[in-house]
Coordinates of C-alpha atoms in Angstrom, one line a residue:
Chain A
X1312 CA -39.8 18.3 -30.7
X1313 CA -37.7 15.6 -31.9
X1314 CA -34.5 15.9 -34.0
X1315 CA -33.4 13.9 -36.4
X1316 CA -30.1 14.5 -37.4
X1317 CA -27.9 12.9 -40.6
X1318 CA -24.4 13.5 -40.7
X1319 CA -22.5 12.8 -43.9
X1320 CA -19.4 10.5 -44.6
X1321 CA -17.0 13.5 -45.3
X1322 CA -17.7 14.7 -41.2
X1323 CA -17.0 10.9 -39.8
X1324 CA -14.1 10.3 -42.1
X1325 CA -12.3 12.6 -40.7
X1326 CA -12.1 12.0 -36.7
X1327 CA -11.4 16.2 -36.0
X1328 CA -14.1 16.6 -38.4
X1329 CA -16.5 14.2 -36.6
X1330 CA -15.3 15.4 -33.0
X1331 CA -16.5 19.2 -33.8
X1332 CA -19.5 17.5 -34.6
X1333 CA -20.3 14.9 -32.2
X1334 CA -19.7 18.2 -29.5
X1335 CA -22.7 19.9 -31.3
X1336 CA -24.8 16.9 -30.9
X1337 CA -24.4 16.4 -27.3
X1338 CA -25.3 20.0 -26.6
X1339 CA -28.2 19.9 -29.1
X1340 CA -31.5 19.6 -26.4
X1341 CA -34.7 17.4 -26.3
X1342 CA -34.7 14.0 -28.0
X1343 CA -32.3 13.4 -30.6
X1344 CA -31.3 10.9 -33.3
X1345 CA -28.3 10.5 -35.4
X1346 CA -28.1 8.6 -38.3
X1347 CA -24.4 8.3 -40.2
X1348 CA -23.3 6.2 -43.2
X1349 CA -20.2 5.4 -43.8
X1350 CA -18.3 7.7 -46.4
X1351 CA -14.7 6.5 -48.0
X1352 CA -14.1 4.2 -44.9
X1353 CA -15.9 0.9 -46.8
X1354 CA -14.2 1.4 -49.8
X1355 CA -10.8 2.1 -48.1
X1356 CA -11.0 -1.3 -45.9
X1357 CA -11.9 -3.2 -49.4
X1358 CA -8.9 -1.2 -51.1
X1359 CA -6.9 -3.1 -48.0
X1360 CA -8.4 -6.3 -48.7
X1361 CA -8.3 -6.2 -52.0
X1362 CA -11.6 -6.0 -52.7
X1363 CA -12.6 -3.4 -55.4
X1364 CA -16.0 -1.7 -55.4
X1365 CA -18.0 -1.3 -58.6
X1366 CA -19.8 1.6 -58.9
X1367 CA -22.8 2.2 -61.5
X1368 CA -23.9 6.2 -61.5
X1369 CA -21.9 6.9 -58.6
X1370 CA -23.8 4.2 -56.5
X1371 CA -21.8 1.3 -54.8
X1372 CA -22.4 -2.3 -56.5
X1373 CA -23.3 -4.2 -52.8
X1374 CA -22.0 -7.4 -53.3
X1375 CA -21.6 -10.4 -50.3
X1376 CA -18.2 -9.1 -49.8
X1377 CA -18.9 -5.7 -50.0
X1378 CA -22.3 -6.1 -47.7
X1379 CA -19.4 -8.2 -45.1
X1380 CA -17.3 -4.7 -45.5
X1381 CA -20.4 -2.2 -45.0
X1382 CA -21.6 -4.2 -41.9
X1383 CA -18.2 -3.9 -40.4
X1384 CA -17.4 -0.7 -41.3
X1385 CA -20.8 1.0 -40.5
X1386 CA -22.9 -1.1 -38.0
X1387 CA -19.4 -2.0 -36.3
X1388 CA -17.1 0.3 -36.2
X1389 CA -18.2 3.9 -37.1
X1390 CA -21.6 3.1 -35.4
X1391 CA -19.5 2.0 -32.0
X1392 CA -17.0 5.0 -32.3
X1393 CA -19.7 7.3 -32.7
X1394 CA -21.1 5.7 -29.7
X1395 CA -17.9 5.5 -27.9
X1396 CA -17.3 9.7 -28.3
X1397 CA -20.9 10.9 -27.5
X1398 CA -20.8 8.9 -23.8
X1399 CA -17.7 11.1 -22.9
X1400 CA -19.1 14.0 -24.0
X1401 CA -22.6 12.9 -21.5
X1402 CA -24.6 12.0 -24.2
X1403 CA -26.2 8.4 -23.8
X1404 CA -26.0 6.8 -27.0
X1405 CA -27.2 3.6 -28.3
X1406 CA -25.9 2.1 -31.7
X1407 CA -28.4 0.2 -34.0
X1408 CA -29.0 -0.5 -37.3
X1409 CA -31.9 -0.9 -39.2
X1410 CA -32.1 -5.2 -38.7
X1411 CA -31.7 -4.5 -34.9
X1412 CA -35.7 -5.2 -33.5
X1413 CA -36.7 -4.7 -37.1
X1414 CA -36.3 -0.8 -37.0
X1415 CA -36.2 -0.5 -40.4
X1416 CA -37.5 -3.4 -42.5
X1417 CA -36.4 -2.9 -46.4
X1418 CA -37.2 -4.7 -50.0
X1419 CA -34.1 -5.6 -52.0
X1420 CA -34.3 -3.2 -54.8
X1421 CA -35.0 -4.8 -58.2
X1422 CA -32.2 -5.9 -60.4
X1423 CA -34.1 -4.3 -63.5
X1424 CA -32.7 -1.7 -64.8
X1425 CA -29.6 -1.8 -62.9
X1426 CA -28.5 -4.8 -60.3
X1427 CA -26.8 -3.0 -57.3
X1428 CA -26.9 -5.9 -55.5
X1429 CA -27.6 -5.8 -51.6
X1430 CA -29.1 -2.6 -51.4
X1431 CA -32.5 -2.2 -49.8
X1432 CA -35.0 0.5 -49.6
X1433 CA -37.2 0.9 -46.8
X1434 CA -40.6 -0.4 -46.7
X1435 CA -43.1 2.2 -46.2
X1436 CA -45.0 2.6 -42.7
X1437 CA -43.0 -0.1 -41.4
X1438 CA -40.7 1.6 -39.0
X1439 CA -40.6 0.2 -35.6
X1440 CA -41.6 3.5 -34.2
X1441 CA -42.4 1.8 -30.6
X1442 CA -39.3 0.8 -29.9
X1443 CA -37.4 4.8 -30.7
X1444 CA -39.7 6.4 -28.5
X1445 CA -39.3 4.1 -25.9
X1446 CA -35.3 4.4 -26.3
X1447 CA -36.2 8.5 -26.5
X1448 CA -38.0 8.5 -23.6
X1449 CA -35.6 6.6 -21.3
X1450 CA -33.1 9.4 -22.3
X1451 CA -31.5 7.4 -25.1
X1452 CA -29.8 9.0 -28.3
X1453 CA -30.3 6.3 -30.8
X1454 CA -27.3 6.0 -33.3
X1455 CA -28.3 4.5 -36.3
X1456 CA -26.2 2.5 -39.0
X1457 CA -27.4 2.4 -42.9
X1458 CA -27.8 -1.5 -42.8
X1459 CA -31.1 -2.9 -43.0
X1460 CA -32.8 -6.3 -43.4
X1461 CA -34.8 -7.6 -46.1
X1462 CA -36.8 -10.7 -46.7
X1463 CA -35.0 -14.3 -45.2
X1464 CA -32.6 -12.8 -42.7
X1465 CA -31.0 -10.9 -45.7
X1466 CA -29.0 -7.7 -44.9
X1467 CA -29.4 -4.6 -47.0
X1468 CA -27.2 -2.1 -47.6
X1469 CA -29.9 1.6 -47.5
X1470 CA -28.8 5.2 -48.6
X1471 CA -28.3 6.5 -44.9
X1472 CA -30.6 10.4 -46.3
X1473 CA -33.1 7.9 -47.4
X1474 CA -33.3 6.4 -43.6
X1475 CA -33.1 9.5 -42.0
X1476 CA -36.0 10.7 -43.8
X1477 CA -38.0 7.7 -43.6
X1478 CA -37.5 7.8 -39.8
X1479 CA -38.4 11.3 -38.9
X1480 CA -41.4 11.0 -41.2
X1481 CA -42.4 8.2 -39.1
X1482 CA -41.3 9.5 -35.9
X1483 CA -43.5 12.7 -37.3
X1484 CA -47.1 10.6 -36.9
X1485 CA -47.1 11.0 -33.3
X1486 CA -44.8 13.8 -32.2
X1487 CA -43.3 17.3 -33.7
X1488 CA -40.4 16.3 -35.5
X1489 CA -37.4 18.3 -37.2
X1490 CA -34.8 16.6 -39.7
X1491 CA -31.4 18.1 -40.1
X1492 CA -29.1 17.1 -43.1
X1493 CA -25.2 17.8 -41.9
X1494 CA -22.7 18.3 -44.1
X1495 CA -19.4 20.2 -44.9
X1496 CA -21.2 23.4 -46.5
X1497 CA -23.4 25.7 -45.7
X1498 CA -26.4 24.9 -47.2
X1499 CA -27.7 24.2 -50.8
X1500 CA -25.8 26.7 -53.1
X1501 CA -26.7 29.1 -55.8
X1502 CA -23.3 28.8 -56.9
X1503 CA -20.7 26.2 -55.5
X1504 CA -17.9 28.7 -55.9
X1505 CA -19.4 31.1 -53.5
X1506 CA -19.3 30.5 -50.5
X1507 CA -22.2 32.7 -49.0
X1508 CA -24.5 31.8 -52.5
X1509 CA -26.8 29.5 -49.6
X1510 CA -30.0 29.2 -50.8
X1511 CA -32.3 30.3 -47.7
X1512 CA -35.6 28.6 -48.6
X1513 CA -35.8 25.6 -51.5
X1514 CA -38.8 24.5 -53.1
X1515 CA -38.9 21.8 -54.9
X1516 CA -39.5 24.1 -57.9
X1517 CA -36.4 26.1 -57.4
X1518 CA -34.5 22.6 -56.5
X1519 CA -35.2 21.6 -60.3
X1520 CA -34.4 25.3 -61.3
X1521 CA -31.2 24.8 -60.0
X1522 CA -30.5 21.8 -61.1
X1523 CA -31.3 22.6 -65.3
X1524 CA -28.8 25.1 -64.6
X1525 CA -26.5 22.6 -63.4
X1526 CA -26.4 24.5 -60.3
X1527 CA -27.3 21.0 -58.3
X1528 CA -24.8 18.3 -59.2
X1529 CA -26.2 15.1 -59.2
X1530 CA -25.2 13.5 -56.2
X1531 CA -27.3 16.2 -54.3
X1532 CA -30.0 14.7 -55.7
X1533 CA -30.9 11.9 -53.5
X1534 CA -30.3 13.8 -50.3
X1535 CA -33.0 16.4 -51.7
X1536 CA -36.0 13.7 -52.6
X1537 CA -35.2 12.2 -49.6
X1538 CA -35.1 16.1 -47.4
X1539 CA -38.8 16.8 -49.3
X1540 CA -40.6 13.3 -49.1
X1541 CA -39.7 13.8 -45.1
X1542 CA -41.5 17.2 -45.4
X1543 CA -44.2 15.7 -47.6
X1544 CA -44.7 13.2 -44.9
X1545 CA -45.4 15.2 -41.7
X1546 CA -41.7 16.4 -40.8
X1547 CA -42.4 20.4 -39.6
X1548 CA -38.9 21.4 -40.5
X1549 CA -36.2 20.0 -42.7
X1550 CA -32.7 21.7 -42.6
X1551 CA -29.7 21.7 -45.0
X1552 CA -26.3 22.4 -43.2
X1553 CA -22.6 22.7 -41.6
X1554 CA -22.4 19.7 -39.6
X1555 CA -20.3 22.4 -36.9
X1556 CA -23.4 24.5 -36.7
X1557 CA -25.8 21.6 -35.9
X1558 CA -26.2 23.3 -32.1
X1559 CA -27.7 26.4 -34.2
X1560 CA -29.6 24.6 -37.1
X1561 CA -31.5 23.2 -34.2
X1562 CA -32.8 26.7 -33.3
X1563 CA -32.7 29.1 -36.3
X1564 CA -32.8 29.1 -39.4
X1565 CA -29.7 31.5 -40.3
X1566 CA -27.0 30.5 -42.6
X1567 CA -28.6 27.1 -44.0
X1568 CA -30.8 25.9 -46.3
X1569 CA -34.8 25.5 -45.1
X1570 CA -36.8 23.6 -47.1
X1571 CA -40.3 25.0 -48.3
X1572 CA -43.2 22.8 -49.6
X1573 CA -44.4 26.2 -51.9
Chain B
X150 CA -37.0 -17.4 -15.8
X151 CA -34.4 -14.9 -17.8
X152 CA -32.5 -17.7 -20.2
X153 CA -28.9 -15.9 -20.9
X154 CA -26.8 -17.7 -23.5
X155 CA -23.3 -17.5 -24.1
X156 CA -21.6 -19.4 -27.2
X157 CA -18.2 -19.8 -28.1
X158 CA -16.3 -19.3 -31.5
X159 CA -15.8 -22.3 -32.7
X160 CA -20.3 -22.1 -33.0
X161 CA -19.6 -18.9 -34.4
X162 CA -17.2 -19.3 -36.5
X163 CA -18.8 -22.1 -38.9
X164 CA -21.9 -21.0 -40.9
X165 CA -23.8 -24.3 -40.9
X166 CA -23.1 -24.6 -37.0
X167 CA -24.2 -21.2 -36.0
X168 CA -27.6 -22.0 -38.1
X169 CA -28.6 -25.1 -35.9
X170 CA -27.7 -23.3 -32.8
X171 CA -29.8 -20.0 -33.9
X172 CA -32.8 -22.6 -34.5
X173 CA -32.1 -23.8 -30.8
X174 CA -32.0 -20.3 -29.4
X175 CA -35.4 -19.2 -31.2
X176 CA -36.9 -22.3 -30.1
X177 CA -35.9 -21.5 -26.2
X178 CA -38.7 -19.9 -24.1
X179 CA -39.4 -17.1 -22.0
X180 CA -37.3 -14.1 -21.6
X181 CA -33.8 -14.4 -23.2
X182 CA -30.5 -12.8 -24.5
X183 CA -27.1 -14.3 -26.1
X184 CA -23.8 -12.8 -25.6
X185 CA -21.4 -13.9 -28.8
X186 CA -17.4 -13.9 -29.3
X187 CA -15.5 -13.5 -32.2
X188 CA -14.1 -16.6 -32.2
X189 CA -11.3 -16.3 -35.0
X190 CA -12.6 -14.0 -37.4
X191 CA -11.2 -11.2 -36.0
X192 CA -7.3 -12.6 -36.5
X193 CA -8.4 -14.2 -39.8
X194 CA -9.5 -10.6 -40.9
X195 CA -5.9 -9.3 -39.1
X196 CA -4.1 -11.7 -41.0
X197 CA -5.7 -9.9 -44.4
X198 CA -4.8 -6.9 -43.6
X199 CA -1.5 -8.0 -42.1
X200 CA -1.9 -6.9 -38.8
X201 CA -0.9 -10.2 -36.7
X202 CA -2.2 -10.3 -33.0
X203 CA 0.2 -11.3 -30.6
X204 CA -0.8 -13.4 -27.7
X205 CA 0.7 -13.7 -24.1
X206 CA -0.5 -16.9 -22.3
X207 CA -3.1 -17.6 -25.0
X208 CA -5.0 -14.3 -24.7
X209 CA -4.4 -11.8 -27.3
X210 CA -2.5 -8.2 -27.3
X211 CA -5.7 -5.2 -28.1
X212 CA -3.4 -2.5 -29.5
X213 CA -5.6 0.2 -31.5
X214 CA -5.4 -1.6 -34.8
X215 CA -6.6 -5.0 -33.3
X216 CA -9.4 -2.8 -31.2
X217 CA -10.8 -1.8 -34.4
X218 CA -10.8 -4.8 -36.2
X219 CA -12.3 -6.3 -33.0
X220 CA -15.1 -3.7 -32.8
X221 CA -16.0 -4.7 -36.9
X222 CA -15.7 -7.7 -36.6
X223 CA -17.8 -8.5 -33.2
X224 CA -19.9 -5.8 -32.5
X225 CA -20.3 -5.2 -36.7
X226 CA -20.3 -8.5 -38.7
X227 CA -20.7 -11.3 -36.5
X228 CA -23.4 -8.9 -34.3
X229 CA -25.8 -8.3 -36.8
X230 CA -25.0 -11.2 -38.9
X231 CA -26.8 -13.1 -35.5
X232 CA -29.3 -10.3 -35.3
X233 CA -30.4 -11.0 -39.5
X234 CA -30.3 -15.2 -38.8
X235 CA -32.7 -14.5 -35.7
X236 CA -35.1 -12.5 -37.3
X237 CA -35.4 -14.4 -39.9
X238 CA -36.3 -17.6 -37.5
X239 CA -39.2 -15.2 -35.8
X240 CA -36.8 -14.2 -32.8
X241 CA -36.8 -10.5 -32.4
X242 CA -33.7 -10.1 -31.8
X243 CA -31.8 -6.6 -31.2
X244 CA -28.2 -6.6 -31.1
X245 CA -25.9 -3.8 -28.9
X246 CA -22.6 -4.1 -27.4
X247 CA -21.2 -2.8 -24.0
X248 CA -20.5 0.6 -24.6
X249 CA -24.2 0.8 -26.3
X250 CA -26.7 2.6 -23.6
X251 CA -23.9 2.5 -21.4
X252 CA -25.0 -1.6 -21.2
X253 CA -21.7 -2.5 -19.6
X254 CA -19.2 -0.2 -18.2
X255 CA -15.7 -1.2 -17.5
X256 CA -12.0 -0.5 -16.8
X257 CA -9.2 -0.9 -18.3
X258 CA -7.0 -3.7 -17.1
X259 CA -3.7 -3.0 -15.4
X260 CA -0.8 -2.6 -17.7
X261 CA 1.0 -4.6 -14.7
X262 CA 1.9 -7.2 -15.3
X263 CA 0.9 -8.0 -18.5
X264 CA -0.1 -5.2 -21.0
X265 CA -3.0 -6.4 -22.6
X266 CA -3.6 -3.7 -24.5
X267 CA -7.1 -1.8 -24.8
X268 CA -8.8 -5.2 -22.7
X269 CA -11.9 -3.9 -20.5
X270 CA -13.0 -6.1 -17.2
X271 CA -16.6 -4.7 -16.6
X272 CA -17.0 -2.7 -13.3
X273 CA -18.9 -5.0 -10.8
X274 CA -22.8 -3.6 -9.6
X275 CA -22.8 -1.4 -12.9
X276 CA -24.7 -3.2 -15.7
X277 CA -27.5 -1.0 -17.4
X278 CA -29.7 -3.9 -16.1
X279 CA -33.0 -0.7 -16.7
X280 CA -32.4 -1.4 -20.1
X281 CA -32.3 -4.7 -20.5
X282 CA -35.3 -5.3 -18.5
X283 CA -37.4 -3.0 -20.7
X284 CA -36.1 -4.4 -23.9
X285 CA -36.8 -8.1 -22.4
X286 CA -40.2 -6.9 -21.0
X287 CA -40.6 -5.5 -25.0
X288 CA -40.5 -9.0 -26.6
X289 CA -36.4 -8.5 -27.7
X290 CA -33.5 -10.6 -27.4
X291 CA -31.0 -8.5 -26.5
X292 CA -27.8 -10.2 -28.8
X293 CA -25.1 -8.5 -27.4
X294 CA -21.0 -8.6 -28.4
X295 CA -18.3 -8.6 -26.4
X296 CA -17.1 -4.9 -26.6
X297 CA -17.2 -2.5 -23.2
X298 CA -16.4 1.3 -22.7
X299 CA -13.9 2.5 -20.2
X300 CA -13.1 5.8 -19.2
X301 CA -13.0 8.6 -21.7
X302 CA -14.6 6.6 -24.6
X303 CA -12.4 4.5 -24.9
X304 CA -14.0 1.0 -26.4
X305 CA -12.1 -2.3 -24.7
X306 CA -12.1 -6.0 -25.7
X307 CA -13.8 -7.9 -22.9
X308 CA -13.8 -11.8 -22.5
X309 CA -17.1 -12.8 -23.7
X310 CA -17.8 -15.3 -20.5
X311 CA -17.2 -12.8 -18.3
X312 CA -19.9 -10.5 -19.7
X313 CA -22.6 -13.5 -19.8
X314 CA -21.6 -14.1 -16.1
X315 CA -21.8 -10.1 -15.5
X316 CA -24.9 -9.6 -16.5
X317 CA -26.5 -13.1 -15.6
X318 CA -25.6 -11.8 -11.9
X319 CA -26.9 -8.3 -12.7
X320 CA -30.0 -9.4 -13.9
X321 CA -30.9 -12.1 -10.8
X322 CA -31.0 -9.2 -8.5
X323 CA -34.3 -8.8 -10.0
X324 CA -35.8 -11.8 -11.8
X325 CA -34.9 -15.7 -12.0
X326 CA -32.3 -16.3 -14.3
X327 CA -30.1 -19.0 -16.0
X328 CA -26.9 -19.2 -17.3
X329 CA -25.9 -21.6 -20.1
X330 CA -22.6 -21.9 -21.6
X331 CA -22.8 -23.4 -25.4
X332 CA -20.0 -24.3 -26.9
X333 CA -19.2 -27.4 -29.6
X334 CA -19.0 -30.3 -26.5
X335 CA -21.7 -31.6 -24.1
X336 CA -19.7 -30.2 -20.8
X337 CA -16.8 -30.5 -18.9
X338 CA -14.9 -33.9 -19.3
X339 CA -13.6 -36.1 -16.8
X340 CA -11.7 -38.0 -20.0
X341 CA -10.8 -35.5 -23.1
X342 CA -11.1 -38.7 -25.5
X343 CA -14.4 -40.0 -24.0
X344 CA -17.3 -38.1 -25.4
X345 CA -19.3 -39.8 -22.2
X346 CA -17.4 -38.8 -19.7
X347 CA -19.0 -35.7 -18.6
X348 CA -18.5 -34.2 -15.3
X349 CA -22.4 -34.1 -14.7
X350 CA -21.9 -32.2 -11.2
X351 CA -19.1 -29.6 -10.9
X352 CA -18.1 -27.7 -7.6
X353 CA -15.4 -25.4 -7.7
X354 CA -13.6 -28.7 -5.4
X355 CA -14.0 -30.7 -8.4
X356 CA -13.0 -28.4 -10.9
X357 CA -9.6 -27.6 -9.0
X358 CA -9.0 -31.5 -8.6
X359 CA -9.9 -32.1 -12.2
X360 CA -7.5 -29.3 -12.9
X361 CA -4.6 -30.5 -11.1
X362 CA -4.5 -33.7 -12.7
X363 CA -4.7 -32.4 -16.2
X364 CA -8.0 -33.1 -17.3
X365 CA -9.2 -29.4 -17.6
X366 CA -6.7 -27.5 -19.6
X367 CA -5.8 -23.9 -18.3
X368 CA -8.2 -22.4 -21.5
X369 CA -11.1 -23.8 -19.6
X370 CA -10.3 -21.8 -16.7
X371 CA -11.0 -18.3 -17.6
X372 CA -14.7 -19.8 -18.4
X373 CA -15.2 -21.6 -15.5
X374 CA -14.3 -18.8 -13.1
X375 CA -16.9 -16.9 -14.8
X376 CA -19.3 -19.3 -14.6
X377 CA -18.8 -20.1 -10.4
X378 CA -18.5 -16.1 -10.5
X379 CA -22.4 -16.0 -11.8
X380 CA -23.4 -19.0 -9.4
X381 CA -22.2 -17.5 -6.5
X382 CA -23.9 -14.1 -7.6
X383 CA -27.2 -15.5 -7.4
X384 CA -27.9 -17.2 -10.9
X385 CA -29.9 -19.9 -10.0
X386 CA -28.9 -22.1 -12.6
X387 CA -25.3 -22.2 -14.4
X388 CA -25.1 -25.4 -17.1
X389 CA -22.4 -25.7 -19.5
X390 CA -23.2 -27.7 -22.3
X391 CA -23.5 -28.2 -26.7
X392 CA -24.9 -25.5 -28.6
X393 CA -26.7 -28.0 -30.8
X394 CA -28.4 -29.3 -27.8
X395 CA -29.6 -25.4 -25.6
X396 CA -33.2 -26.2 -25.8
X397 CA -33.1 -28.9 -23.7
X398 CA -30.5 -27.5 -21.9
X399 CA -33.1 -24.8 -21.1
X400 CA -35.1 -26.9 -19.1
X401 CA -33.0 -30.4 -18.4
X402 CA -29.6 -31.1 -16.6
X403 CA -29.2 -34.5 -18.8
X404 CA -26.3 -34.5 -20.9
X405 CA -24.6 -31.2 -19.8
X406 CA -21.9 -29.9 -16.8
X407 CA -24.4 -28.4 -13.8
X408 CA -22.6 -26.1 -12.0
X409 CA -23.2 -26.3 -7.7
X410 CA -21.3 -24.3 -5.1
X411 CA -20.7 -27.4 -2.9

């Protein structure tokens, strides 16, 4: 079984934060990839420079100088760091991002409705599967940055849940897979005051139950299409949780959220 | 024949520059891989953010700050910036650094005499050459920057001439390979003002007499070390020479410095 493992920007902002979880990654067994984005880090660096980020529904605007930032930011340094951490804690890791060997080719999203600039989604069935399992089966843990490339050489900024999923469910075609979405909580909650309110299975039925009852903000949203279009593609098991628990999300599914076709 | 390429900065540096030497590095046949510096984006980048690099004897000071900015900068921008150009001229290129894989381990240089800060010198017989061999034998270019990993994850800023000589050598144990130096002149010159006057043969003899009378200033010298360092490892052929010109260097010695042990 592979796993596929996305961590979230609020884990790698914060360097205690992403050791816990870096520890959990190097004891987590069999083949393994991580894919990370880049939380506040971007925006803070443009803050520095004086470059402001626009955002339309929450979503960055990806202009040149912002792409410039995100490359830097994601591909260079977080991906590196990352990298940098799991070899002295014996885990082999190799950084990449979606350009490297065309791993991940994307489409510029259109400008209609909304322009966002240099943001990419994936292409379908184009993942360079061949070249992860040959990096898996020489012992490699592939670390993989949210930049992709489009048409003419252009990099694309990608929604790092959208990669993960679109990688597992290729990685799925030929091999068991499992995808595990890390984050600072639990799981997906029935109410985000409580802390023990995880919702144990989600469908997407009670996903949109949840969210008419504004149970779901928003910004969750994304990270569940993304979680059940992996499932919907081949992925055996898809799991919602504490990025310190990863080591156990691997294994069982206590305390988390397990996602459920029906 | 294994073709490794190393270019300098001021290629780098310059958009227009870097896209006729990206045409001559698709264009070059058989197995190959290109090791990039950062030339001066990473102090321009400092300078915005007002961090200034200090230098000793022309090479800079890595403290942490400059480390990171190094790591976005090379292994980030300018890394996959290369990787996006490549692609898009039909080169399959694939871009890591040191650290990535465990590609190029090193050490951390003495603080004695001169603390140079968080600056690596790669560990001699200890190149991942496994995985280069299996990405080369995949159809990749391996475009690779110059960051390494010391002990205890640390990342270190490592002289980009040294790692094309580094893994040149590591890589003739095994196969055939040449090393060619691009940068934005056709050689080593006997006269600095006389675009003909390159040194068309140069033995270390040479060098050291060109050297003592002033015609090779002491910046040259970190480069040429690296280059007889290669030779003398077994590279069968070490040419410095201009970027705009690699493909024939590929396969010619006209117009370019050839490197011979006596």
């Amino acid at each position: 079984m592979i796993t596929v493992i996305k961590v979230g920007g609020n884990i790698t902002d914060d360097d205690a934060s992403l050791d816990q979880f870096l520890q959990q990654v190097a004891r987590a067994e069999g083949p393994k990839l991580l894919v990370h984005g880049g939380g506040k880090s971007a925006t803070e660096l443009g803050k520095q420079l004086g470059i402001s980020s626009r955002l339309i529904d929450g979503r960055r605007v990806t202009d040149a100088e912002t792409l410039k930032l995100i490359t830097m930011m994601y591909a260079g340094w977080i991906n590196k760091h990352i990298v940098a951490k799991l070899q002295a804690l014996g885990c082999n890791a190799l950084g990449l991002c979606g350009a490297d060997g065309q791993l991940v080719p994307s489409v510029q999203r259109s400008p209609v409705p909304v322009d966002y600039g240099f943001v990419g989604d994936p292409v379908e069935n184009s993942v360079n599967v061949k070249l992860l399992h040959s990096l898996l089966e020489q012992g490699y843990c592939p670390v993989i940055a949210p930049v992709t490339l489009g048409k003419n050489g252009q990099l694309l900024n990608t929604n790092a849940d959208t990669m993960a999923s679109v990688l597992a469910a290729a990685l799925s075609a030929e091999q068991r897979v499992q995808l595990i979405y890390c984050f600072e909580k639990n799981g997906v909650m029935n109410d985000p005051e409580e802390e023990n309110s995880i919702v144990r299975e989600l469908t997407p039925n009670t996903a949109e139950k949840l969210f008419d009852e504004g149970l779901i903000h928003s910004g969750m949203l994304p990270k569940l299409k993304a979680a059940f279009g992996a499932k919907e593609r081949g992925v055996e098991r898809v799991v919602i949780g504490h990025a310190f628990r990863l080591h156990e999300l691997t294994k069982s599914d206590s305390t988390c959220t397990l996602l459920s076709m029906s």
